[in-house]
């Protein structure tokens, strides 16, 4: 499914010292989170970004290293700079449901608005906040700037959420680990224990995949049992509407399987003060579907038979910014162009292949079947997936199958993936491929103080 969007998970500290690469305000014990709420509105050609509200709450669960840079460009970025000298205090990248909507037919004839919520470090001094949104070729197509003053009396102080919650995994302090909130949607208060069991299944499944398994001690997980008035979620194409905590529904953009929530303010209101920077939402339904938005959230159904592989796949989108590696020319329009390299690390147009998995290609390519060439690179024909996985199970080196395989990013031509099959390609793939594993590992290392094993 198409999943671009993201939200930022960011850092805040209201102290007399500016944030530094070592997160010195945290060392002084006075950290807090700045929340920035925006409205993105427009149509397929025009965008307006408006500040809705600023708020804050105690505690910061975002990264405390590499504050002034991003590991991925994303479809947009938030940058906070000191007014006094222009220093970059914080930078993060994201994608948004709004930008995805702009590529739909509806956006040609209708103007719509979307909520967007970013978490960021509260600067210790007046600072400039800049939001940039990028087009499919990476160009800036909308931007917005405003000032944030940590002494502003209209920055709302949010109380800690009263939502029932349990820590599922506590590997270390929030500032030293990557903090994941697994959130209930469509579970009544009487179904809280069912949710906690589902949340543990989701966590265990994510952590069973490499490189998450080897980096388990870099993660914290909290399960948040938001109670809904009704059990289940809304299915508009069947005429079913439910009263749920996050008002999620299928048929997003009229795509039956696309399950999202547009109520981002409500979502973050109910998480305020809890340790979180990434969000996994579990929907209490056996209907197949979901979505994953980079640095925003994963939303998937908890009781479908493919729940386990799907939650891992969607987390690959929302946490690691990985692209879908499947393709269907009849269903999706062209989203990637030959003269622009995608920012997602697991697909390429070969425009700048050196920035992708070129270093992972086997030294000797004699075993590869050449399907052609493009821009001087040899293209590979994918083997039978089942035979490949059997060969690997029998001892074949997984790295030997790394190559350049045409098809990915919803397009059969002009976009290439690095492996025949992968968790980002099919539900049957048992692992993330070596290309995706390397991308995920790099992101985990970027966000934590210590390197994984």
Coordinates of N, CA, C and O in Angstrom, one line a residue, residues 57-58 157-163 165 269-275:
X57 N 4.7 19.3 27.4 CA 4.5 18.4 28.5 C 5.8 17.9 29.1 O 6.9 17.9 28.3
X58 N 5.9 17.5 30.3 CA 7.1 17.1 30.9 C 7.6 15.8 30.3 O 6.9 14.9 30.0
X157 N 0.3 24.1 28.7 CA 1.0 23.0 29.5 C 0.0 21.8 29.6 O -1.1 22.0 30.2
X158 N 0.4 20.7 29.0 CA -0.5 19.5 29.0 C -0.3 18.6 30.2 O 0.9 18.3 30.5
X159 N -1.3 18.2 30.8 CA -1.1 17.2 31.9 C -0.8 15.8 31.4 O -1.0 15.5 30.2
X160 N -0.2 15.0 32.2 CA 0.1 13.6 31.8 C -1.2 12.9 31.5 O -2.2 13.0 32.2
X161 N -1.1 12.1 30.5 CA -2.3 11.3 30.0 C -2.7 10.4 31.2 O -1.9 9.8 31.9
X162 N -4.1 10.3 31.3 CA -4.7 9.4 32.2 C -5.0 8.1 31.6 O -5.6 7.2 32.2
X163 N -4.6 7.8 30.4 CA -4.9 6.6 29.7 C -4.3 5.4 30.4 O -3.1 5.5 30.8
X165 N -2.1 2.2 30.9 CA -1.0 1.8 30.1 C -0.1 0.9 30.9 O -0.1 0.9 32.1
X269 N -3.0 14.0 22.2 CA -3.5 14.4 23.4 C -3.6 13.3 24.4 O -3.3 13.4 25.6
X270 N -3.9 12.1 23.9 CA -4.1 10.9 24.8 C -2.7 10.2 25.1 O -2.7 9.3 25.9
X271 N -1.6 10.7 24.5 CA -0.3 10.2 24.8 C 0.6 11.1 25.6 O 1.7 10.8 26.0
X272 N 0.1 12.3 25.8 CA 0.9 13.4 26.5 C 1.5 12.9 27.8 O 0.9 12.3 28.6
X273 N 2.8 13.1 27.9 CA 3.5 12.7 29.1 C 4.0 11.3 29.2 O 4.8 11.0 30.1
X274 N 3.5 10.5 28.3 CA 4.0 9.1 28.2 C 5.3 9.0 27.4 O 5.5 9.9 26.5
X275 N 6.1 8.0 27.6 CA 7.4 8.0 26.9 C 7.1 7.4 25.5 O 7.0 6.2 25.3

